[in-house]
Amino acid sequence: MLWRRNLFAPLATLALALTASAGAGTAAAATDTTVVAASAAASAADDFGAPGPYATAVEVGAITTLYYPRDIADSDRRHPVIVWGNGTGGVPLVYRDLMLHWASQGFVVAAANTPMSNLGISMRASIDMLTGRNADPGSIFFDRVDLEHIGASGHSQGGAAAIVVGSDPRIDTILPIQPGPLANIDAVGVPALLLAGQRDSIVFPALVKAFYNTADHIPALYGEVRGADHFTVVGDPGPFAAPTTAWFRAQLMGDRTAGAQFFGPGCGICTDTATWSDVRRNSLALSVPAATP
């Protein structure tokens, strides 16, 4: 597929560059838990792009890289899950900043290590793995993972994988970022936020709109990030950090302030023309009140 060939080289090059810059610290993360400091202060209630209140940690496994609240073993709550799929040729390290941002907000992020994620096999395996660790008294995740609230996301080929995995009954919402075309959104039965980049020349906005137009059986929103190309989300996620965080906080944590960014007559993203070049909500999304995630 042409879109795969176009995407592989830039992502692979970026992955190698980031791996080289990480140096020995990244190598150690393959066997040990790597702790990354996050802001200890809670972000403002409506500033979803700001770091969350949790310090974060990273654990690199054979199939999955986990990004999670560092002190999860001592947490007084269970933490929802986000499973992630990489773009073609990519690895979780490419999206590290976004994964850590979500973890700082209280999510357990299970990023599939595979550079070819379209089938969603590794993403489903991540849920199985966390289910086992949540039940293991010897695990730091013991009884701290909220397996009743799981979202799926990913970029490009991984965005298509998020749609594929959205048919899994364990998934509660999907957030595909610039998803490739090899997915069937008709099989998804949960709310969807589909993100495109205004200047994306690899996954054109029209391709993402096609998914949105087909998703008339679920609450679906389409958001086109102003000025974004296909790699804006890579590295520093910039304008993608806040809306993705707000969506998952609304859908998986019941955050009403976050929900108001997408639902109800005051829909925050609908009036934010500085961030969005196009926002659409289908009839089912329009029927969701702002106070209900």
CSV table of C-alpha atoms in Angstrom, one decimal:
chain,number,residue,atom,x,y,z
A,1,MET,CA,0.0,0.0,0.0
A,2,LEU,CA,1.3,3.4,-1.0
A,3,TRP,CA,0.4,5.0,2.4
A,4,ARG,CA,2.4,2.4,4.2
A,5,ARG,CA,5.5,2.9,2.0
A,6,ASN,CA,5.3,6.7,2.4
A,7,LEU,CA,5.0,6.4,6.2
A,8,PHE,CA,7.6,3.7,6.9
A,9,ALA,CA,10.8,5.6,6.1
A,10,PRO,CA,10.1,8.8,8.1
A,11,LEU,CA,8.8,7.0,11.2
A,12,ALA,CA,11.7,4.4,11.1
A,13,THR,CA,14.2,7.2,10.8
A,14,LEU,CA,12.7,9.1,13.7
A,15,ALA,CA,12.6,6.0,15.8
A,16,LEU,CA,16.3,5.4,15.2
A,17,ALA,CA,17.1,9.0,16.0
A,18,LEU,CA,15.1,9.0,19.3
A,19,THR,CA,16.6,5.7,20.3
A,20,ALA,CA,20.1,7.0,19.7
A,21,SER,CA,19.4,10.1,21.7
A,22,ALA,CA,18.0,8.1,24.6
A,23,GLY,CA,21.3,6.2,24.8
A,24,ALA,CA,22.1,3.8,27.7
A,25,GLY,CA,19.0,4.9,29.7
A,26,THR,CA,16.7,3.4,27.1
A,27,ALA,CA,18.7,0.1,27.0
A,28,ALA,CA,18.3,-0.2,30.8
A,29,ALA,CA,14.5,0.3,30.4
A,30,ALA,CA,14.3,-3.0,28.6
A,31,THR,CA,15.0,-4.9,31.9
A,32,ASP,CA,14.3,-2.3,34.6
A,33,THR,CA,11.6,0.1,35.5
A,34,THR,CA,12.5,3.6,34.3
A,35,VAL,CA,11.1,6.4,36.4
A,36,VAL,CA,10.4,9.7,34.7
A,37,ALA,CA,9.5,12.7,36.9
A,38,ALA,CA,6.3,14.5,36.2
A,39,SER,CA,4.8,17.6,37.7
A,40,ALA,CA,3.7,16.9,41.3
A,41,ALA,CA,1.1,19.6,41.1
A,42,ALA,CA,-2.3,18.8,39.7
A,43,SER,CA,-3.1,20.5,36.4
A,44,ALA,CA,-5.9,23.0,36.3
A,45,ALA,CA,-9.3,21.3,35.9
A,46,ASP,CA,-9.8,22.7,32.4
A,47,ASP,CA,-6.1,22.6,31.2
A,48,PHE,CA,-5.8,19.1,29.9
A,49,GLY,CA,-2.6,19.9,28.1
A,50,ALA,CA,-0.8,20.5,31.3
A,51,PRO,CA,1.0,17.7,33.2
A,52,GLY,CA,-1.2,15.7,35.5
A,53,PRO,CA,-0.6,15.1,39.2
A,54,TYR,CA,1.2,11.7,38.9
A,55,ALA,CA,4.9,11.1,38.6
A,56,THR,CA,5.3,8.4,35.9
A,57,ALA,CA,7.3,5.2,35.2
A,58,VAL,CA,8.0,3.2,32.1
A,59,GLU,CA,8.4,-0.6,31.8
A,60,VAL,CA,9.5,-2.1,28.5
A,61,GLY,CA,8.4,-5.7,28.0
A,62,ALA,CA,8.7,-8.1,25.1
A,63,ILE,CA,5.3,-7.2,23.6
A,64,THR,CA,4.2,-4.1,25.4
A,65,THR,CA,5.7,-0.9,26.8
A,66,LEU,CA,3.8,0.3,29.9
A,67,TYR,CA,3.6,4.0,30.9
A,68,TYR,CA,1.9,4.4,34.3
A,69,PRO,CA,1.6,6.3,37.5
A,70,ARG,CA,4.9,5.5,39.3
A,71,ASP,CA,3.3,4.9,42.8
A,72,ILE,CA,0.4,2.9,41.4
A,73,ALA,CA,1.0,0.1,44.0
A,74,ASP,CA,0.1,2.7,46.8
A,75,SER,CA,-2.7,4.4,44.9
A,76,ASP,CA,-6.1,4.8,46.5
A,77,ARG,CA,-7.9,4.2,43.2
A,78,ARG,CA,-7.9,2.0,40.2
A,79,HIS,CA,-6.5,3.5,37.0
A,80,PRO,CA,-8.2,3.2,33.6
A,81,VAL,CA,-6.3,1.8,30.6
A,82,ILE,CA,-5.4,3.1,27.2
A,83,VAL,CA,-4.1,0.6,24.6
A,84,TRP,CA,-1.9,2.1,21.9
A,85,GLY,CA,-0.9,1.2,18.3
A,86,ASN,CA,2.1,2.7,16.5
A,87,GLY,CA,2.3,4.0,13.0
A,88,THR,CA,4.0,1.9,10.4
A,89,GLY,CA,7.6,1.3,11.3
A,90,GLY,CA,7.2,3.1,14.6
A,91,VAL,CA,7.8,2.0,18.2
A,92,PRO,CA,6.4,3.4,21.5
A,93,LEU,CA,9.5,5.6,22.0
A,94,VAL,CA,8.4,7.7,19.0
A,95,TYR,CA,5.2,8.7,21.0
A,96,ARG,CA,6.8,8.7,24.4
A,97,ASP,CA,5.8,12.3,25.3
A,98,LEU,CA,2.1,11.6,24.7
A,99,MET,CA,2.2,8.3,26.5
A,100,LEU,CA,3.8,10.0,29.6
A,101,HIS,CA,1.3,12.8,29.5
A,102,TRP,CA,-1.5,10.3,29.7
A,103,ALA,CA,0.2,8.4,32.5
A,104,SER,CA,0.7,11.7,34.4
A,105,GLN,CA,-3.1,12.1,34.2
A,106,GLY,CA,-3.7,8.8,35.9
A,107,PHE,CA,-3.9,6.3,33.0
A,108,VAL,CA,-2.1,3.0,32.5
A,109,VAL,CA,-1.0,3.2,28.9
A,110,ALA,CA,-0.2,-0.2,27.3
A,111,ALA,CA,1.7,0.6,24.0
A,112,ALA,CA,2.2,-2.3,21.6
A,113,ASN,CA,5.8,-2.7,20.6
A,114,THR,CA,5.0,-3.9,17.1
A,115,PRO,CA,5.8,-1.6,14.2
A,116,MET,CA,3.0,-3.3,12.2
A,117,SER,CA,0.0,-2.9,14.4
A,118,ASN,CA,-3.0,-2.9,12.0
A,119,LEU,CA,-4.5,-6.2,13.2
A,120,GLY,CA,-4.6,-5.1,16.8
A,121,ILE,CA,-3.2,-8.4,18.0
A,122,SER,CA,-0.6,-7.0,20.3
A,123,MET,CA,-3.1,-4.4,21.6
A,124,ARG,CA,-5.5,-7.1,22.7
A,125,ALA,CA,-2.6,-9.0,24.2
A,126,SER,CA,-1.8,-5.9,26.3
A,127,ILE,CA,-5.2,-6.1,27.9
A,128,ASP,CA,-4.7,-9.8,28.6
A,129,MET,CA,-1.4,-9.0,30.2
A,130,LEU,CA,-2.7,-6.3,32.4
A,131,THR,CA,-5.7,-8.5,33.4
A,132,GLY,CA,-3.1,-11.1,34.7
A,133,ARG,CA,-1.0,-8.5,36.5
A,134,ASN,CA,-4.0,-6.9,38.1
A,135,ALA,CA,-4.9,-10.3,39.5
A,136,ASP,CA,-1.4,-11.1,40.7
A,137,PRO,CA,-0.8,-10.2,44.4
A,138,GLY,CA,3.0,-10.0,43.7
A,139,SER,CA,2.5,-7.3,41.0
A,140,ILE,CA,2.7,-3.5,41.6
A,141,PHE,CA,-0.5,-3.4,39.5
A,142,PHE,CA,-2.4,-5.8,41.8
A,143,ASP,CA,-6.0,-4.5,42.1
A,144,ARG,CA,-5.0,-1.0,40.8
A,145,VAL,CA,-6.0,-1.4,37.2
A,146,ASP,CA,-9.5,-0.4,36.1
A,147,LEU,CA,-10.3,-3.0,33.6
A,148,GLU,CA,-13.9,-1.8,33.3
A,149,HIS,CA,-12.7,1.3,31.6
A,150,ILE,CA,-10.4,0.8,28.6
A,151,GLY,CA,-9.8,3.0,25.6
A,152,ALA,CA,-8.0,2.3,22.3
A,153,SER,CA,-5.9,4.8,20.4
A,154,GLY,CA,-3.1,4.9,17.9
A,155,HIS,CA,-1.5,6.9,15.1
A,156,SER,CA,-1.7,6.2,11.3
A,157,GLN,CA,-1.6,2.4,10.9
A,158,GLY,CA,-2.1,2.3,14.7
A,159,GLY,CA,-5.1,4.5,14.4
A,160,ALA,CA,-6.6,1.9,12.1
A,161,ALA,CA,-5.7,-0.7,14.7
A,162,ALA,CA,-7.6,1.3,17.3
A,163,ILE,CA,-10.7,1.0,15.1
A,164,VAL,CA,-10.1,-2.7,14.7
A,165,VAL,CA,-9.7,-3.2,18.4
A,166,GLY,CA,-12.8,-1.1,19.0
A,167,SER,CA,-14.9,-4.2,18.2
A,168,ASP,CA,-13.5,-5.9,21.3
A,169,PRO,CA,-16.2,-5.9,24.0
A,170,ARG,CA,-13.6,-4.8,26.6
A,171,ILE,CA,-13.1,-1.5,24.8
A,172,ASP,CA,-15.2,1.5,25.9
A,173,THR,CA,-14.1,4.2,23.5
A,174,ILE,CA,-11.7,4.7,20.6
A,175,LEU,CA,-9.6,7.7,19.6
A,176,PRO,CA,-7.9,7.0,16.2
A,177,ILE,CA,-5.3,9.7,15.3
A,178,GLN,CA,-5.0,10.1,11.5
A,179,PRO,CA,-6.0,6.4,11.0
A,180,GLY,CA,-5.0,4.5,7.9
A,181,PRO,CA,-7.8,3.0,5.8
A,182,LEU,CA,-7.5,-0.7,6.7
A,183,ALA,CA,-10.3,-0.9,9.3
A,184,ASN,CA,-14.0,-1.3,9.5
A,185,ILE,CA,-15.7,1.2,11.8
A,186,ASP,CA,-19.1,-0.6,11.3
A,187,ALA,CA,-17.9,-3.2,13.8
A,188,VAL,CA,-17.3,-0.6,16.5
A,189,GLY,CA,-20.0,-0.1,19.1
A,190,VAL,CA,-18.5,2.6,21.3
A,191,PRO,CA,-18.1,6.4,21.1
A,192,ALA,CA,-15.3,7.6,18.8
A,193,LEU,CA,-13.2,10.7,18.4
A,194,LEU,CA,-11.5,10.7,15.0
A,195,LEU,CA,-8.6,13.1,14.6
A,196,ALA,CA,-7.2,14.4,11.3
A,197,GLY,CA,-4.4,16.9,10.5
A,198,GLN,CA,-5.4,19.8,8.2
A,199,ARG,CA,-2.1,19.5,6.3
A,200,ASP,CA,-1.7,15.7,6.4
A,201,SER,CA,-0.5,14.6,3.0
A,202,ILE,CA,-0.2,10.9,4.0
A,203,VAL,CA,-3.6,10.2,5.6
A,204,PHE,CA,-5.7,12.9,4.0
A,205,PRO,CA,-8.4,14.5,6.1
A,206,ALA,CA,-11.0,13.1,3.6
A,207,LEU,CA,-10.0,9.5,4.6
A,208,VAL,CA,-10.7,10.3,8.3
A,209,LYS,CA,-14.0,12.0,7.4
A,210,ALA,CA,-15.0,8.8,5.5
A,211,PHE,CA,-14.7,6.9,8.8
A,212,TYR,CA,-16.7,9.6,10.5
A,213,ASN,CA,-19.4,9.6,7.9
A,214,THR,CA,-19.7,5.8,8.1
A,215,ALA,CA,-20.0,5.9,11.9
A,216,ASP,CA,-23.6,6.9,12.1
A,217,HIS,CA,-24.4,4.0,14.5
A,218,ILE,CA,-22.3,5.4,17.4
A,219,PRO,CA,-21.7,8.8,18.9
A,220,ALA,CA,-18.8,10.0,16.7
A,221,LEU,CA,-16.9,13.3,16.4
A,222,TYR,CA,-14.5,14.4,13.8
A,223,GLY,CA,-11.7,16.9,14.7
A,224,GLU,CA,-9.2,18.4,12.2
A,225,VAL,CA,-6.2,19.9,13.9
A,226,ARG,CA,-5.4,23.3,12.3
A,227,GLY,CA,-2.0,23.3,10.5
A,228,ALA,CA,-1.1,19.7,11.6
A,229,ASP,CA,0.7,17.4,9.3
A,230,HIS,CA,1.1,13.7,9.7
A,231,PHE,CA,4.0,13.9,12.2
A,232,THR,CA,2.8,16.7,14.4
A,233,VAL,CA,1.8,14.1,17.1
A,234,VAL,CA,5.2,12.5,17.0
A,235,GLY,CA,7.7,13.6,19.7
A,236,ASP,CA,6.1,16.6,21.4
A,237,PRO,CA,2.3,16.0,20.7
A,238,GLY,CA,1.6,19.7,20.8
A,239,PRO,CA,-2.1,20.4,19.9
A,240,PHE,CA,-3.0,16.7,20.3
A,241,ALA,CA,-2.2,16.4,24.0
A,242,ALA,CA,-5.1,18.4,25.5
A,243,PRO,CA,-8.1,17.0,23.4
A,244,THR,CA,-6.9,13.4,23.6
A,245,THR,CA,-6.5,13.7,27.4
A,246,ALA,CA,-9.9,15.4,27.7
A,247,TRP,CA,-11.6,12.7,25.7
A,248,PHE,CA,-10.2,9.9,27.7
A,249,ARG,CA,-10.9,11.7,31.0
A,250,ALA,CA,-14.5,12.1,29.9
A,251,GLN,CA,-15.0,8.6,28.6
A,252,LEU,CA,-13.0,6.6,31.1
A,253,MET,CA,-13.0,8.7,34.3
A,254,GLY,CA,-16.4,10.4,34.1
A,255,ASP,CA,-14.8,13.9,34.1
A,256,ARG,CA,-17.7,16.2,33.4
A,257,THR,CA,-15.5,19.2,32.7
A,258,ALA,CA,-13.7,17.2,30.1
A,259,GLY,CA,-17.0,16.0,28.6
A,260,ALA,CA,-18.1,19.5,28.1
A,261,GLN,CA,-15.3,19.9,25.6
A,262,PHE,CA,-17.1,17.6,23.2
A,263,PHE,CA,-20.8,17.4,24.2
A,264,GLY,CA,-23.7,19.7,24.9
A,265,PRO,CA,-24.4,23.1,23.4
A,266,GLY,CA,-21.3,24.6,24.9
A,267,CYS,CA,-19.0,22.1,23.2
A,268,GLY,CA,-15.5,23.5,23.8
A,269,ILE,CA,-13.8,22.2,20.7
A,270,CYS,CA,-16.6,23.5,18.5
A,271,THR,CA,-15.7,27.1,19.2
A,272,ASP,CA,-11.9,26.7,19.4
A,273,THR,CA,-11.1,27.8,15.9
A,274,ALA,CA,-7.4,28.4,16.9
A,275,THR,CA,-6.9,24.7,17.4
A,276,TRP,CA,-9.4,23.2,15.0
A,277,SER,CA,-10.0,23.8,11.3
A,278,ASP,CA,-13.0,21.5,11.2
A,279,VAL,CA,-15.2,19.9,13.9
A,280,ARG,CA,-18.2,17.7,13.3
A,281,ARG,CA,-20.5,15.8,15.6
A,282,ASN,CA,-23.0,13.3,14.3
A,283,SER,CA,-26.6,13.1,15.5
A,284,LEU,CA,-25.9,10.6,18.2
A,285,ALA,CA,-23.0,12.7,19.6
A,286,LEU,CA,-25.3,15.8,19.5
A,287,SER,CA,-27.8,13.9,21.7
A,288,VAL,CA,-25.2,13.3,24.5
A,289,PRO,CA,-25.6,15.9,27.2
A,290,ALA,CA,-22.5,17.8,28.4
A,291,ALA,CA,-22.8,16.4,31.9
A,292,THR,CA,-22.7,12.8,30.8
A,293,PRO,CA,-19.5,11.2,29.5
